[in-house]
GROMACS .gro file of C-alpha atoms in nm:
model
  177
    1SER     CA    1   0.450   2.405  -2.551
    2HIS     CA    2   0.262   2.077  -2.553
    3ILE     CA    3   0.579   1.912  -2.422
    4TRP     CA    4   0.578   2.118  -2.103
    5GLU     CA    5   0.208   2.049  -2.051
    6ALA     CA    6   0.266   1.675  -2.092
    7GLN     CA    7   0.550   1.689  -1.841
    8LYS     CA    8   0.326   1.869  -1.592
    9ALA     CA    9   0.045   1.616  -1.636
   10ALA     CA   10   0.290   1.326  -1.599
   11LYS     CA   11   0.367   1.430  -1.243
   12ASP     CA   12   0.036   1.259  -1.160
   13ILE     CA   13   0.184   0.910  -1.197
   14ASP     CA   14  -0.144   0.741  -1.100
   15THR     CA   15  -0.318   0.886  -1.406
   16PHE     CA   16  -0.047   0.943  -1.667
   17PHE     CA   17   0.262   0.772  -1.803
   18TYR     CA   18   0.503   0.992  -1.995
   19LEU     CA   19   0.729   0.826  -2.251
   20ASP     CA   20   0.929   1.148  -2.302
   21GLN     CA   21   1.033   1.087  -2.663
   22ASN     CA   22   1.239   1.406  -2.650
   23GLY     CA   23   1.450   1.295  -2.355
   24ASN     CA   24   1.434   0.916  -2.365
   25GLU     CA   25   1.761   0.759  -2.477
   26GLY     CA   26   1.554   0.458  -2.588
   27ASN     CA   27   1.423   0.673  -2.873
   28VAL     CA   28   1.778   0.721  -3.000
   29LEU     CA   29   1.877   0.359  -2.943
   30SER     CA   30   1.576   0.222  -3.131
   31HIS     CA   31   1.686   0.417  -3.438
   32TYR     CA   32   2.051   0.331  -3.381
   33HIS     CA   33   1.986  -0.044  -3.373
   34GLY     CA   34   1.683  -0.039  -3.606
   35THR     CA   35   1.677   0.239  -3.864
   36GLY     CA   36   2.053   0.299  -3.874
   37ALA     CA   37   2.135  -0.070  -3.910
   38GLU     CA   38   1.868  -0.115  -4.179
   39ILE     CA   39   1.995   0.181  -4.383
   40TRP     CA   40   2.352   0.057  -4.351
   41GLU     CA   41   2.253  -0.292  -4.463
   42GLN     CA   42   2.034  -0.179  -4.753
   43THR     CA   43   2.297   0.063  -4.888
   44ARG     CA   44   2.580  -0.179  -4.810
   45GLY     CA   45   2.736   0.109  -4.619
   46ARG     CA   46   2.758   0.320  -4.933
   47LEU     CA   47   2.566   0.635  -4.861
   48ASP     CA   48   2.677   0.990  -4.905
   49CYS     CA   49   2.402   1.179  -4.726
   50PHE     CA   50   2.129   1.107  -4.471
   51VAL     CA   51   1.834   1.348  -4.439
   52ALA     CA   52   1.577   1.341  -4.159
   53GLY     CA   53   1.355   1.575  -3.966
   54ALA     CA   54   1.448   1.742  -3.641
   55GLY     CA   55   1.142   1.631  -3.448
   56THR     CA   56   1.202   1.453  -3.120
   57GLY     CA   57   1.557   1.393  -3.238
   58GLY     CA   58   1.538   1.015  -3.210
   59THR     CA   59   1.566   0.921  -3.577
   60LEU     CA   60   1.828   1.179  -3.661
   61MET     CA   61   2.044   1.116  -3.355
   62GLY     CA   62   2.016   0.736  -3.371
   63VAL     CA   63   2.106   0.707  -3.738
   64ALA     CA   64   2.377   0.973  -3.711
   65ARG     CA   65   2.540   0.787  -3.420
   66TYR     CA   66   2.522   0.461  -3.613
   67LEU     CA   67   2.688   0.617  -3.918
   68ARG     CA   68   2.955   0.777  -3.699
   69ASP     CA   69   3.027   0.448  -3.524
   70LYS     CA   70   3.059   0.272  -3.859
   71GLY     CA   71   3.310   0.534  -3.974
   72SER     CA   72   3.082   0.657  -4.252
   73PRO     CA   73   3.178   0.989  -4.411
   74ALA     CA   74   2.812   1.052  -4.504
   75SER     CA   75   2.682   1.399  -4.428
   76VAL     CA   76   2.383   1.416  -4.192
   77VAL     CA   77   2.125   1.686  -4.260
   78GLY     CA   78   1.859   1.785  -4.009
   79ILE     CA   79   1.540   1.948  -4.135
   80GLU     CA   80   1.335   2.205  -3.947
   81PRO     CA   81   1.057   2.446  -4.042
   82ASP     CA   82   1.165   2.798  -4.133
   83SER     CA   83   0.918   2.952  -3.889
   84PRO     CA   84   0.819   2.884  -3.528
   85LYS     CA   85   0.455   2.919  -3.642
   86SER     CA   86   0.494   2.655  -3.910
   87LYS     CA   87   0.216   2.414  -4.008
   88ILE     CA   88   0.471   2.135  -4.058
   89GLU     CA   89   0.368   1.927  -3.759
   90GLY     CA   90   0.621   1.686  -3.617
   91LEU     CA   91   0.927   1.894  -3.696
   92LEU     CA   92   1.092   2.113  -3.436
   93HIS     CA   93   1.186   2.471  -3.514
   94PHE     CA   94   1.506   2.550  -3.324
   95ASP     CA   95   1.421   2.897  -3.202
   96GLY     CA   96   1.596   2.858  -2.867
   97THR     CA   97   1.286   2.789  -2.657
   98PHE     CA   98   1.327   2.411  -2.655
   99VAL     CA   99   1.607   2.172  -2.746
  100PRO     CA  100   1.537   1.800  -2.695
  101PRO     CA  101   1.765   1.655  -2.425
  102ILE     CA  102   1.869   1.377  -2.667
  103TRP     CA  103   1.984   1.631  -2.930
  104ASP     CA  104   2.358   1.629  -3.006
  105PRO     CA  105   2.445   1.897  -3.262
  106SER     CA  106   2.794   1.752  -3.308
  107LEU     CA  107   2.636   1.465  -3.504
  108ILE     CA  108   2.476   1.695  -3.761
  109SER     CA  109   2.668   1.817  -4.066
  110GLU     CA  110   2.405   2.069  -4.164
  111GLN     CA  111   2.062   2.196  -4.064
  112ARG     CA  112   1.828   2.329  -4.328
  113ARG     CA  113   1.504   2.515  -4.289
  114VAL     CA  114   1.206   2.453  -4.516
  115SER     CA  115   0.902   2.674  -4.571
  116ASP     CA  116   0.549   2.544  -4.531
  117GLU     CA  117   0.489   2.621  -4.897
  118VAL     CA  118   0.778   2.402  -5.015
  119ALA     CA  119   0.691   2.122  -4.771
  120PHE     CA  120   0.324   2.110  -4.873
  121GLU     CA  121   0.399   2.135  -5.246
  122THR     CA  122   0.658   1.854  -5.226
  123THR     CA  123   0.407   1.644  -5.032
  124ARG     CA  124   0.141   1.695  -5.299
  125ARG     CA  125   0.396   1.617  -5.570
  126LEU     CA  126   0.493   1.293  -5.395
  127ALA     CA  127   0.127   1.186  -5.389
  128ARG     CA  128   0.065   1.290  -5.749
  129GLU     CA  129   0.382   1.148  -5.906
  130GLU     CA  130   0.467   0.851  -5.686
  131GLY     CA  131   0.135   0.759  -5.520
  132ILE     CA  132   0.285   0.808  -5.173
  133PHE     CA  133   0.044   0.985  -4.938
  134CYS     CA  134   0.245   1.137  -4.657
  135GLY     CA  135   0.240   1.445  -4.440
  136PRO     CA  136   0.423   1.776  -4.473
  137SER     CA  137   0.718   1.676  -4.254
  138THR     CA  138   0.803   1.409  -4.510
  139GLY     CA  139   0.755   1.669  -4.784
  140ALA     CA  140   1.002   1.899  -4.608
  141ILE     CA  141   1.255   1.619  -4.570
  142LEU     CA  142   1.216   1.501  -4.929
  143SER     CA  143   1.251   1.855  -5.069
  144VAL     CA  144   1.594   1.881  -4.906
  145ALA     CA  145   1.692   1.526  -5.004
  146LEU     CA  146   1.618   1.616  -5.367
  147GLU     CA  147   1.824   1.936  -5.333
  148LYS     CA  148   2.115   1.740  -5.182
  149ALA     CA  149   2.098   1.482  -5.463
  150ARG     CA  150   2.118   1.761  -5.723
  151GLU     CA  151   2.404   1.929  -5.534
  152MET     CA  152   2.602   1.606  -5.492
  153GLY     CA  153   2.554   1.489  -5.850
  154GLU     CA  154   2.541   1.156  -6.028
  155GLY     CA  155   2.636   0.837  -5.853
  156LYS     CA  156   2.575   0.963  -5.499
  157THR     CA  157   2.336   0.797  -5.256
  158VAL     CA  158   2.105   1.018  -5.053
  159VAL     CA  159   1.877   0.848  -4.799
  160ALA     CA  160   1.573   1.024  -4.653
  161VAL     CA  161   1.320   0.908  -4.395
  162ALA     CA  162   0.946   0.938  -4.461
  163CYS     CA  163   0.809   0.991  -4.113
  164ASP     CA  164   0.436   1.060  -4.135
  165ARG     CA  165   0.111   0.960  -4.303
  166GLY     CA  166  -0.110   1.185  -4.508
  167GLU     CA  167  -0.456   1.097  -4.374
  168ARG     CA  168  -0.396   1.310  -4.065
  169TYR     CA  169  -0.381   1.616  -4.289
  170LEU     CA  170  -0.699   1.575  -4.494
  171SER     CA  171  -0.858   1.884  -4.338
  172THR     CA  172  -0.549   2.105  -4.387
  173LYS     CA  173  -0.411   2.299  -4.680
  174LEU     CA  174  -0.231   1.980  -4.789
  175VAL     CA  175  -0.547   1.876  -4.972
  176PRO     CA  176  -0.672   2.153  -5.203
  177GLU     CA  177  -1.047   2.208  -5.218
   0.00000   0.00000   0.00000
């Protein structure tokens, strides 16, 4: 894994500095005080579901903690690729080989897996219909947010986080030839 290679390289403290997004509590706290507080304020505390990717765990854990501490009954859904060989960069597939040290499964109501095909198609749809050019991790997250909105029905508030930009994927299957 690239994470283990980065950790090895970081042992040379004269050459490298390792932020350790996967194990740094600051990652969680930035989303607790930033993203979580912003979502709470913008929804006036009225949200029924929060959907985010299971990448480093910072966004999901920070917002989930914030919602828990506010007493929110909102469900929290973590998104991961359906395959360890996925092309959805930025999302972690929980296959047992690596779990971020900041990950707390007790904060998650549900984890859903998304195929590359669904993630990439939702990403293309978002660009085509809404003019939002993002990457496949956002497509994966949005596909589940749309499913949750349909499942929950009218009058429910589902919040999803768009976490990547599309220009990094111009040479991938995201952009058809």
